[in-house]
Short mmCIF file of C-alpha atoms in Angstrom, two decimals:
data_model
loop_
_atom_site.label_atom_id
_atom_site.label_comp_id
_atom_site.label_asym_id
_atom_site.label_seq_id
_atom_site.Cartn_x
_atom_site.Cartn_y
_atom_site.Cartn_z
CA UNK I 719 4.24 32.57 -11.06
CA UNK I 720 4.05 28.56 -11.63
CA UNK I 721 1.29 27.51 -11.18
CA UNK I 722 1.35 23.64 -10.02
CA UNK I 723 -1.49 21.51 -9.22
CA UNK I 724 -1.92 18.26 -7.27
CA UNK I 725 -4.84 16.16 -7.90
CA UNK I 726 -5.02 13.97 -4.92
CA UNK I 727 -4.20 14.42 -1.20
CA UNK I 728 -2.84 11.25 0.45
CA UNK I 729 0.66 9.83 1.78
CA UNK I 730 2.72 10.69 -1.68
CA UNK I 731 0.80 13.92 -2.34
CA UNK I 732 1.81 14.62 1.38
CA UNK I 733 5.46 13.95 1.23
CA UNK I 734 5.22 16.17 -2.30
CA UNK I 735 4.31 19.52 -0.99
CA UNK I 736 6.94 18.87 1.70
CA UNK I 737 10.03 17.98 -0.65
CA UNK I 738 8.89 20.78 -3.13
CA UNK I 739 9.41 23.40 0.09
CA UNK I 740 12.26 21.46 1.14
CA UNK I 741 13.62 21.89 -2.57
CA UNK I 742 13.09 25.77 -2.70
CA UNK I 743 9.98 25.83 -5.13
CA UNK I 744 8.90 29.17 -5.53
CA UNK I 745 5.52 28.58 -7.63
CA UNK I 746 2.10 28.50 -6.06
CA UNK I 747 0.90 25.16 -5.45
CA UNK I 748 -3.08 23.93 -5.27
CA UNK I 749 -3.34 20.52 -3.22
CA UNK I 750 -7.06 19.14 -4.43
CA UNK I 751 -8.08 16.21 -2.31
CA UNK I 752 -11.84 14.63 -2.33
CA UNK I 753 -11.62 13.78 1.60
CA UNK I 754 -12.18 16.67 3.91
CA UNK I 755 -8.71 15.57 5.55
CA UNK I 756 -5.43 16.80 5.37
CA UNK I 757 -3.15 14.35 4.05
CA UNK I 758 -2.28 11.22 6.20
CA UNK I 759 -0.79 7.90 6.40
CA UNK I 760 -2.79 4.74 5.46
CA UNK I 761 -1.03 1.77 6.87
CA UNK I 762 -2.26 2.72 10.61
CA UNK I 763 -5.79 2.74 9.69
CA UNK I 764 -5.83 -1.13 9.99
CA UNK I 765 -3.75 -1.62 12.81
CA UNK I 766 -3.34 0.76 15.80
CA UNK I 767 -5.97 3.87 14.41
CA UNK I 768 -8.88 0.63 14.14
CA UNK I 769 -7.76 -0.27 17.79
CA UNK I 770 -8.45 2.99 18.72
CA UNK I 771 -4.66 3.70 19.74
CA UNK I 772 -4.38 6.87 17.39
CA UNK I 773 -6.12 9.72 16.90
CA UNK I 774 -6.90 11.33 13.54
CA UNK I 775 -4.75 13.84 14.09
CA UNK I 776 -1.78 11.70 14.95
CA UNK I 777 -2.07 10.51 10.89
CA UNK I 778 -1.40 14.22 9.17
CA UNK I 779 1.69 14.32 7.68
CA UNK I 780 1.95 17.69 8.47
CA UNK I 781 -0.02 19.25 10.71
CA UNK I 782 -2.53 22.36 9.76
CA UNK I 783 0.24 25.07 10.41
CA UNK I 784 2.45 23.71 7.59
CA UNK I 785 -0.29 24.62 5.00
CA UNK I 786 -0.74 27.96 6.03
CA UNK I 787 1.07 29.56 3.24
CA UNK I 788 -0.14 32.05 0.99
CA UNK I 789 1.82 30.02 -1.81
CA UNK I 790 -0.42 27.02 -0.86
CA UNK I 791 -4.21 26.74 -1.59
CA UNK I 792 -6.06 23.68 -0.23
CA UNK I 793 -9.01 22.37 -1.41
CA UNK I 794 -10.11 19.56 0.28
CA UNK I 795 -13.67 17.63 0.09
CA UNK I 796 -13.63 18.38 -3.88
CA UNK I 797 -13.66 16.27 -6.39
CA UNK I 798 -11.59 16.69 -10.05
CA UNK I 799 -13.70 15.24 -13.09
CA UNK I 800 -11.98 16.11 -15.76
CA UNK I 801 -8.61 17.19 -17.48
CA UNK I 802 -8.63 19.49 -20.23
CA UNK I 803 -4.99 18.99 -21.20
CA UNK I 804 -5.16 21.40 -24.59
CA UNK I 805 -6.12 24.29 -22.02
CA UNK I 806 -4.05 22.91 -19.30
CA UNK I 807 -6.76 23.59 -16.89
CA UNK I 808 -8.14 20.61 -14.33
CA UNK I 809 -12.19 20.85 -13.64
CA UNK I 810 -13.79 19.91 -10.59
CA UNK I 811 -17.61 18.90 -9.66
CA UNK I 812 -18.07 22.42 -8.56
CA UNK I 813 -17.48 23.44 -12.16
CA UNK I 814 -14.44 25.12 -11.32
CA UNK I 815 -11.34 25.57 -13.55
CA UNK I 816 -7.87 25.47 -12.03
CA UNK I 817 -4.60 26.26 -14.38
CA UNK I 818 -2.11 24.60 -14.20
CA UNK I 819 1.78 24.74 -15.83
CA UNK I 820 2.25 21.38 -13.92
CA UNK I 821 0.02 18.64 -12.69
CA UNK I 822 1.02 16.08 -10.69
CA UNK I 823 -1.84 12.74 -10.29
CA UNK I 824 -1.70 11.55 -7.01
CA UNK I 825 -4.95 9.59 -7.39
CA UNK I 826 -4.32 6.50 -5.44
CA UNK I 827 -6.72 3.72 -5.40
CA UNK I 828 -9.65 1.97 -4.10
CA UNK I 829 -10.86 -0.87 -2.62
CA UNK I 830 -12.10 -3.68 -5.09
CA UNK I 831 -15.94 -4.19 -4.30
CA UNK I 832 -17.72 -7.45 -5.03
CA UNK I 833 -20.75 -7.27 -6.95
CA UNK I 834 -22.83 -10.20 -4.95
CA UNK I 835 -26.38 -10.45 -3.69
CA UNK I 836 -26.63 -8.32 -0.01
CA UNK I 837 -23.14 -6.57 -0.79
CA UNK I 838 -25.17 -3.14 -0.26
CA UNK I 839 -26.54 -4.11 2.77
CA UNK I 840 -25.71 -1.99 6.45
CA UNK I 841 -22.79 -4.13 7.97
CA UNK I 842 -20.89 -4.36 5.07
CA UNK I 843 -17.80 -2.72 4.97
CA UNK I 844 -14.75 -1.79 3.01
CA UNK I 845 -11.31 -0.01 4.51
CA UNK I 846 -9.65 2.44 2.57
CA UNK I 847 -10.58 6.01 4.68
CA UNK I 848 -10.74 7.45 8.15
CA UNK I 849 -14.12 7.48 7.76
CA UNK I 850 -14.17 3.89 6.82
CA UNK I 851 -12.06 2.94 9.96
CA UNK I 852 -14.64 5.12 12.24
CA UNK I 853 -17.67 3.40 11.10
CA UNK I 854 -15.74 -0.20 11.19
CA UNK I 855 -15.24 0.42 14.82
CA UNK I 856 -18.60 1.30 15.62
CA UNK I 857 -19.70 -1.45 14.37
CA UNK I 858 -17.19 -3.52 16.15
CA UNK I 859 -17.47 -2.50 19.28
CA UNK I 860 -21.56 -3.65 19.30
CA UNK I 861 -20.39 -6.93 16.85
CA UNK I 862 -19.74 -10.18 18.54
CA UNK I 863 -18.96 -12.08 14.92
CA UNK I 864 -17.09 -10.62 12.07
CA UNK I 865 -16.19 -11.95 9.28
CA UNK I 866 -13.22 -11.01 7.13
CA UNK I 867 -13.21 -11.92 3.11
CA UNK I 868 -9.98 -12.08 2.00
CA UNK I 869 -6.61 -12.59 3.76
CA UNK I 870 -4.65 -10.02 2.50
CA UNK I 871 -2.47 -7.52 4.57
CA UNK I 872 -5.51 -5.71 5.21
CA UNK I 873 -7.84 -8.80 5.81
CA UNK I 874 -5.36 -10.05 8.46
CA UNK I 875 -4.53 -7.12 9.98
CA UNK I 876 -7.64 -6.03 10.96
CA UNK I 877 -8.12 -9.88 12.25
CA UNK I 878 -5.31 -9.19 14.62
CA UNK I 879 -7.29 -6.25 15.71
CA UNK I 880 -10.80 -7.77 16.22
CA UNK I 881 -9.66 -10.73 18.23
CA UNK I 882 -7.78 -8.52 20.29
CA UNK I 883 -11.03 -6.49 21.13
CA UNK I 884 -12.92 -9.75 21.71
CA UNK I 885 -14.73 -10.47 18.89
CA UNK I 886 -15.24 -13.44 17.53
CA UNK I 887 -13.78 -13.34 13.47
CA UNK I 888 -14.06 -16.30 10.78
CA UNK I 889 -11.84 -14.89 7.81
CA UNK I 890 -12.70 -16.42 4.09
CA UNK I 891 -10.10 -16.71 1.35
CA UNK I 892 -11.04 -17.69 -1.93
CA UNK I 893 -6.86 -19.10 -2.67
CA UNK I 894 -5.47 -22.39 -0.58
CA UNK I 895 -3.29 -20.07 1.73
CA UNK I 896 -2.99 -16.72 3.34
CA UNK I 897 -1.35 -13.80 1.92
CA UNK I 898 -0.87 -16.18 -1.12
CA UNK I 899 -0.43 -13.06 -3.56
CA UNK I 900 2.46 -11.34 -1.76
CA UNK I 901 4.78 -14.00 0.43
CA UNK I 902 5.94 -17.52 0.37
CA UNK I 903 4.28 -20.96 1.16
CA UNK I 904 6.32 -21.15 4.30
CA UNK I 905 5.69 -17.66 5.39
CA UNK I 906 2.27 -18.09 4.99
CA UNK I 907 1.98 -21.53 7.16
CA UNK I 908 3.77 -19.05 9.72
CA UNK I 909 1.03 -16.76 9.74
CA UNK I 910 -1.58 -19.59 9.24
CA UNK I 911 -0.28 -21.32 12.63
CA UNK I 912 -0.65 -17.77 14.69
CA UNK I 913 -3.81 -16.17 13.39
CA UNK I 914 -5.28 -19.84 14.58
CA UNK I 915 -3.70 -19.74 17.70
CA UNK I 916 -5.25 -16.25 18.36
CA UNK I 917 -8.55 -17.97 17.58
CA UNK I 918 -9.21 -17.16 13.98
CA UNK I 919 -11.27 -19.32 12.19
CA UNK I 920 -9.69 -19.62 9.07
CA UNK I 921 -11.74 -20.85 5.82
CA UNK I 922 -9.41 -21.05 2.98
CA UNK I 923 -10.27 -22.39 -0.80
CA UNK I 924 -13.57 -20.84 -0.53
CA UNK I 925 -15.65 -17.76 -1.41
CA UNK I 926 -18.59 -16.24 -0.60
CA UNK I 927 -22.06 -16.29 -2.56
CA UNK I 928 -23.78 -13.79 -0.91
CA UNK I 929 -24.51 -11.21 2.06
CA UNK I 930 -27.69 -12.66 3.86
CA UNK I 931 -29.86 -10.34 5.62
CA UNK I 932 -33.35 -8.42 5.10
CA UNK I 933 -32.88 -4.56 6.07
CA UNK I 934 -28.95 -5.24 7.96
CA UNK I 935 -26.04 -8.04 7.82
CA UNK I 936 -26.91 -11.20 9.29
CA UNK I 937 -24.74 -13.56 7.97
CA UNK I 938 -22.56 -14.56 4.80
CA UNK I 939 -23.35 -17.69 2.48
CA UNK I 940 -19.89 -19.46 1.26
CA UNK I 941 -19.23 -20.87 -2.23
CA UNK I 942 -18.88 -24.01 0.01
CA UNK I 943 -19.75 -25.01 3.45
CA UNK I 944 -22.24 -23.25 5.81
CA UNK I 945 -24.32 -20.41 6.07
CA UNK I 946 -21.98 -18.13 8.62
CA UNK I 947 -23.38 -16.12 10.98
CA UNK I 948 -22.37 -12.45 11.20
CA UNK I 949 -22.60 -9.30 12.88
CA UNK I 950 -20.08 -7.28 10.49
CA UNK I 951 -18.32 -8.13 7.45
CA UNK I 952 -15.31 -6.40 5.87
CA UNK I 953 -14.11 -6.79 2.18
CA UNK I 954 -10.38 -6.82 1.48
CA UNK I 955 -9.75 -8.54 -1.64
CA UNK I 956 -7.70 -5.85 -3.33
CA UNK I 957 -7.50 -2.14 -4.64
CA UNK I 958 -8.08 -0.89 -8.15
CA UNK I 959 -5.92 1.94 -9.45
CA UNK I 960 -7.85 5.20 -10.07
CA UNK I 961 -6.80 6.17 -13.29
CA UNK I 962 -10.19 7.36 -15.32
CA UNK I 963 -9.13 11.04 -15.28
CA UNK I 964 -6.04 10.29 -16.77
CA UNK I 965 -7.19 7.93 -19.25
CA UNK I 966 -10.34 10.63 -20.20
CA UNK I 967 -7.88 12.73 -20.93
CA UNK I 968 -6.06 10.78 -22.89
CA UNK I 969 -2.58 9.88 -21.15
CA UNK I 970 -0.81 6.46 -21.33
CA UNK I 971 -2.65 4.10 -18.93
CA UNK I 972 -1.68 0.47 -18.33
CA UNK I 973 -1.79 -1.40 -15.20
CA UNK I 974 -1.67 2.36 -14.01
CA UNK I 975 -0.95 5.73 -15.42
CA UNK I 976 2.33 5.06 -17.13
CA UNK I 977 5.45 7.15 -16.28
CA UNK I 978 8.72 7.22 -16.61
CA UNK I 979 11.63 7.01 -13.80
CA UNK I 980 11.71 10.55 -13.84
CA UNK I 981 7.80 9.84 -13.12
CA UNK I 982 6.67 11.97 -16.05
CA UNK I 983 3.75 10.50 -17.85
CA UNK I 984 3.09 11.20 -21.69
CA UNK I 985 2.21 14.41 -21.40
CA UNK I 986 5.29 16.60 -20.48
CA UNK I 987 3.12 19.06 -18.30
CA UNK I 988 1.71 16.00 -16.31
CA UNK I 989 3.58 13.83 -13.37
CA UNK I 990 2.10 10.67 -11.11
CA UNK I 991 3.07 8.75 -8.24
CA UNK I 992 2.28 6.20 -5.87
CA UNK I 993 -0.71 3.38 -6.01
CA UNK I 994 -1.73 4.68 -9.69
CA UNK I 995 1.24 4.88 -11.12
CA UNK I 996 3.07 1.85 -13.44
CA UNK I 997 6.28 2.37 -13.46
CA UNK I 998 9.90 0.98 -14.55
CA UNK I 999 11.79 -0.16 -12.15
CA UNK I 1000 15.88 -0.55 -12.62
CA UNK I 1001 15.67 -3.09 -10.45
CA UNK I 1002 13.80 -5.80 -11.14
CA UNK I 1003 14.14 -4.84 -14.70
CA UNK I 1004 10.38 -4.19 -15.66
CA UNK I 1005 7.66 -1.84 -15.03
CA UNK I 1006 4.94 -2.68 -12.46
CA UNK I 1007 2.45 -0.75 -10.18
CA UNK I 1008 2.89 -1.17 -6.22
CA UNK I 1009 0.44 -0.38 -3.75
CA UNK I 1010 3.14 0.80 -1.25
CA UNK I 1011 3.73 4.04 0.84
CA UNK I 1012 7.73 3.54 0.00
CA UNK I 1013 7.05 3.61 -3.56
CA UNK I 1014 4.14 6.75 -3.05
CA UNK I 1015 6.83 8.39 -1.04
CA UNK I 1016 10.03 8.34 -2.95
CA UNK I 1017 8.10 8.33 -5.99
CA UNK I 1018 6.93 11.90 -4.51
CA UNK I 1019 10.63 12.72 -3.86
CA UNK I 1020 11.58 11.82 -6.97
CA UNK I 1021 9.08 14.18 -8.61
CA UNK I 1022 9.89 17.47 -6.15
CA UNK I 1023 13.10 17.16 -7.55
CA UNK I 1024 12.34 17.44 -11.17
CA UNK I 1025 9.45 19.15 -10.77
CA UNK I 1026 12.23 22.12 -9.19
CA UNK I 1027 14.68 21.91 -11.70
CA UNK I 1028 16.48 19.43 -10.81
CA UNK I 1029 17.05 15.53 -12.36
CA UNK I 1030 16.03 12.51 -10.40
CA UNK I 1031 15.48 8.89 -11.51
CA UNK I 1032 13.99 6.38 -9.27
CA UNK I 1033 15.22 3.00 -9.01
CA UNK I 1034 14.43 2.34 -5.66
CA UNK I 1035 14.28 -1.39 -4.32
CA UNK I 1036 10.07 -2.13 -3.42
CA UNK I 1037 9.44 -2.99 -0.07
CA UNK I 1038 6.74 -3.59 2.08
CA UNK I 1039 5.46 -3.97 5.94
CA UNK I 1040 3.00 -5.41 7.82
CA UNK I 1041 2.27 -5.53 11.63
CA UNK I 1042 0.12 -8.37 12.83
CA UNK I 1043 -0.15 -9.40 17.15
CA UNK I 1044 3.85 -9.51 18.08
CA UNK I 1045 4.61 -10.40 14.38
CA UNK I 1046 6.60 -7.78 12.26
CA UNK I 1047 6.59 -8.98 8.41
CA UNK I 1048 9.77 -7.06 6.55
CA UNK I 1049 9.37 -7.65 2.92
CA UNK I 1050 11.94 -6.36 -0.03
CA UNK I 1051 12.24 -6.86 -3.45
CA UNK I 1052 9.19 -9.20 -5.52
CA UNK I 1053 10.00 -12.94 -5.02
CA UNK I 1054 8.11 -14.22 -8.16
CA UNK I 1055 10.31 -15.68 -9.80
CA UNK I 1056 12.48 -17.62 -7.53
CA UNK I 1057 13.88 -20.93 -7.85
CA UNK I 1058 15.66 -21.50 -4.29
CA UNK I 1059 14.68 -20.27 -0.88
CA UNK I 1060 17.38 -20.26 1.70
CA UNK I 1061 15.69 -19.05 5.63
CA UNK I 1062 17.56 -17.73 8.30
CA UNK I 1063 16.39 -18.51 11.82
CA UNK I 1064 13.89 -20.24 13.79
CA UNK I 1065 10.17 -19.86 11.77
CA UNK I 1066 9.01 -21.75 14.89
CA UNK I 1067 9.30 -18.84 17.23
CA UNK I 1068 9.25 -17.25 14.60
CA UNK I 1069 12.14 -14.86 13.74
CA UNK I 1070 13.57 -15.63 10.46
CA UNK I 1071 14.42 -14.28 7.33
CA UNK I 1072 13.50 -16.44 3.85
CA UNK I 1073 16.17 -15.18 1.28
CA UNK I 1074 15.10 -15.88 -2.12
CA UNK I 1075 17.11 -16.46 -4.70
CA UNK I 1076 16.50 -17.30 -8.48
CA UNK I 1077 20.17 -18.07 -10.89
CA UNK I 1078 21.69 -17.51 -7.22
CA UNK I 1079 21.19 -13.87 -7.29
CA UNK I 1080 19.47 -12.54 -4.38
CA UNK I 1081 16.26 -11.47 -5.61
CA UNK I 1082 13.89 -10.81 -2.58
CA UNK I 1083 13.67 -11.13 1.60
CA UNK I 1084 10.71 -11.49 3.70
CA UNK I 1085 11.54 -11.24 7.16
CA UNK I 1086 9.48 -11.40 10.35
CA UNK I 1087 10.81 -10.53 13.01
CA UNK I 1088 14.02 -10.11 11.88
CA UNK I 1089 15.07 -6.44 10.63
CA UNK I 1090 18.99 -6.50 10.73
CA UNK I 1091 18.71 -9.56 7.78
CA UNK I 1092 15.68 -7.29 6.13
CA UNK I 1093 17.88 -4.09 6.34
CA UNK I 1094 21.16 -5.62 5.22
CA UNK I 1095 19.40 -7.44 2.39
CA UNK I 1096 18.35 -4.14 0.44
CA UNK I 1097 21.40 -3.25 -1.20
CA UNK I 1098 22.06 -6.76 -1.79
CA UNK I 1099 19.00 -7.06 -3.94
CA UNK I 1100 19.78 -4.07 -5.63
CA UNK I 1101 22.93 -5.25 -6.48
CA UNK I 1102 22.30 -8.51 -7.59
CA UNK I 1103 24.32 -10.10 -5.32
CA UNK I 1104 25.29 -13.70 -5.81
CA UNK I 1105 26.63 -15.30 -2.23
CA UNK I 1106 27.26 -19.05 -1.47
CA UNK I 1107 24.26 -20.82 -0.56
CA UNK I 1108 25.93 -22.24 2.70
CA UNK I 1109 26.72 -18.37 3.69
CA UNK I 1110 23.29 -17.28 3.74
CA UNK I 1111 22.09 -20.66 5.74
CA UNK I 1112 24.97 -19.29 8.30
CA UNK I 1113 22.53 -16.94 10.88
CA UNK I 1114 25.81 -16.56 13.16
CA UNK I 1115 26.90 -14.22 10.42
CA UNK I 1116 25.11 -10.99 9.18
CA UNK I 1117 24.42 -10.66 5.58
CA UNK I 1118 26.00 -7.26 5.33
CA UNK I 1119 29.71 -9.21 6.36
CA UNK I 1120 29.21 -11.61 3.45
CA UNK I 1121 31.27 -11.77 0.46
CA UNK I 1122 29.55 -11.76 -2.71
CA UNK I 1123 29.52 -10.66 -6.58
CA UNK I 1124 27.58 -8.73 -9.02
CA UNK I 1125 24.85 -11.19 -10.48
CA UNK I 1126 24.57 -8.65 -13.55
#
């Protein structure tokens, strides 16, 4: 019998032991994660699961039933250290030695820490986990000041969050704007205007020097300005791709572990997806790593498929989401490189879409509020659609009724 392995039990390692039953694979698969969970969704952690809306439970992406299979082993609360690739055989810190005919790295990432005087101290806290979240809200339900550094998705979502449960949060980005790495100047001035109306304190262009405290938290020290007083701190300032195992062992690592669209990586026994991965993508005409459940998920599909015989590719547009108060951002395709932005709508209360275009090819939407332009755009993108500027200003008309041509 096959013997397939899966180092790694989040969202994409989820969504791969269901498409490899949906598929027919008759092997015996061993799903290794180092949390004691079964494999659940991230994005709630910040939002509704922090608010206390959701139960752990309600994050499985399969309940425990679907693992009772005697063609499924679960090992969960163990860590891999090692890949002996010669021997085809993955180690753990038990000092056990699984086989394997295929492996499939599903190691995800984790939160960026900042080495900084205090950043050890009780208080201070990162969000990746459900255990993460469960301490977070411990501390926030006894916290009357938190402070947030960096204003990120995760940074601002979890500001959305606090305010909402009454506490008082200051967030602290080192760049001149809000979500400055992953949307526009005008989106961001959007989100800007509402976190402030909601009563964040927002202190952009500035960092932080240290954690101040004795035994616990009691404040945070900025590059510049005041000493600011604090009863909880989280740290959101980005992820880092786990990749050691697979560079230990030797495989193609870049950004991420490098694969292929078929999401092979250099060794023909070994697949990746999702967060660790960096990978091409058809459509923007590069490779690049994404720290996105879409890309974890179809990247998952994409592997069940080959992984059972069959022949995938994936060339899927990226997108992203994120839910902050009444405000639902829509993003799709990477707007780097634009040259023209063309919005839909009102950004005043707000619903709008901001279409952006570089050569006059659609290249990217971010929409809040505003999922019939987000939805219609996809294909768009992916076709590398050229429309007349005066169509897309036109919000009377939906994109999808637009004519257009091929921009390549």
């Amino acid at each position: 019998m096959t013997e397939l392995v899966v180092v790694g039990a989040g969202h994409g390692a989820g969504q791969l032991v269901v498409s490899l039953k949906q598929r027919g694979f008759d092997g015996h698969l061993t799903l290794i994660g180092d949390e004691p969970w079964l494999p659940y969704q991230r994005p709630p952690l910040s939002k509704k699961f922090l608010a206390g809306q959701l139960q752990a439970e309600r994050l499985f992406v399969k309940p425990e039933s679907f693992y009772r299979d005697p063609s499924l082993t679960l090992s969960l609360d163990t860590r891999v250290t090692a890949i002996v690739r010669d021997r085809r055989r993955v180690m753990t810190a038990s000092r056990q030695a699984l086989p394997y005919d295929t492996l499939v790295l599903a190691t995800g990432s984790r939160p960026r820490r900042i080495e900084l005087p205090g950043a050890t101290l009780p208080g201070v806290f990162y969000l990746r986990t459900i255990e993460d979240v469960e301490q977070i809200r411990a501390a926030l339900a006894a916290a009357e000041r938190l402070v947030i550094v960096g204003a990120g998705y995760i940074g601002l979502e979890v500001a959305a969050v606090a305010v909402g449960l009454g506490v008082e949060v200051t967030v602290v980005e080192a760049l001149d704007r809000v979500m400055s790495r992953v949307v526009s100047a005008e989106v961001s001035a959007v989100y800007e205007r509402v976190h402030r109306q909601h009563g964040v304190d927002l202190r952009l262009g500035t960092g932080v020097s240290a954690f101040l405290g004795d035994d616990s938290l009691a404040g945070v020290q900025l590059v510049r300005g005041e000493p600011l007083d604090a009863d909880a701190v989280i740290v959101g300032v980005g992820a880092i791709p786990n990749t050691e195992i697979a560079a230990e062992a030797g495989l193609e690592v870049a950004d991420g572990i490098v694969v292929d669209d078929r999401c092979r990586t250099s060794d023909p026994h070994i697949y990746a997806i999702g967060d660790c991965t960096f990978h091409p993508n058809a459509v923007l005409g590069r490779s690049i790593r994404l720290e996105s459940v879409h890309n974890a998920l179809e990247q998952a599909k994409t592997a069940a498929i080959n992984i059972a015989g069959g022949d995938a590719h994936y060339d899927d547009v990226p997108w992203f989401w994120s839910d902050q108060y009444d405000l639902k951002l829509q993003i799709a395709g990477i707007s780097t490189d634009h040259d023209d932005i063309v919005v839909r709508g009102d950004m005043e209360e707000p619903s709008f879409a901001c279409l952006y275009l570089a050569e006059q090819r659609l290249i990217a939407v971010e929409a809040v509020n505003r999922p019939r332009d987000f939805m219609q755009a996809k294909p768009l993108i992916a076709a590398h659609a050229i429309i007349a500027r005066g169509a897309l200003e036109d919000s009377a008309v939906e994109l999808k009724e637009m004519e257009w041509r091929p921009g390549r």
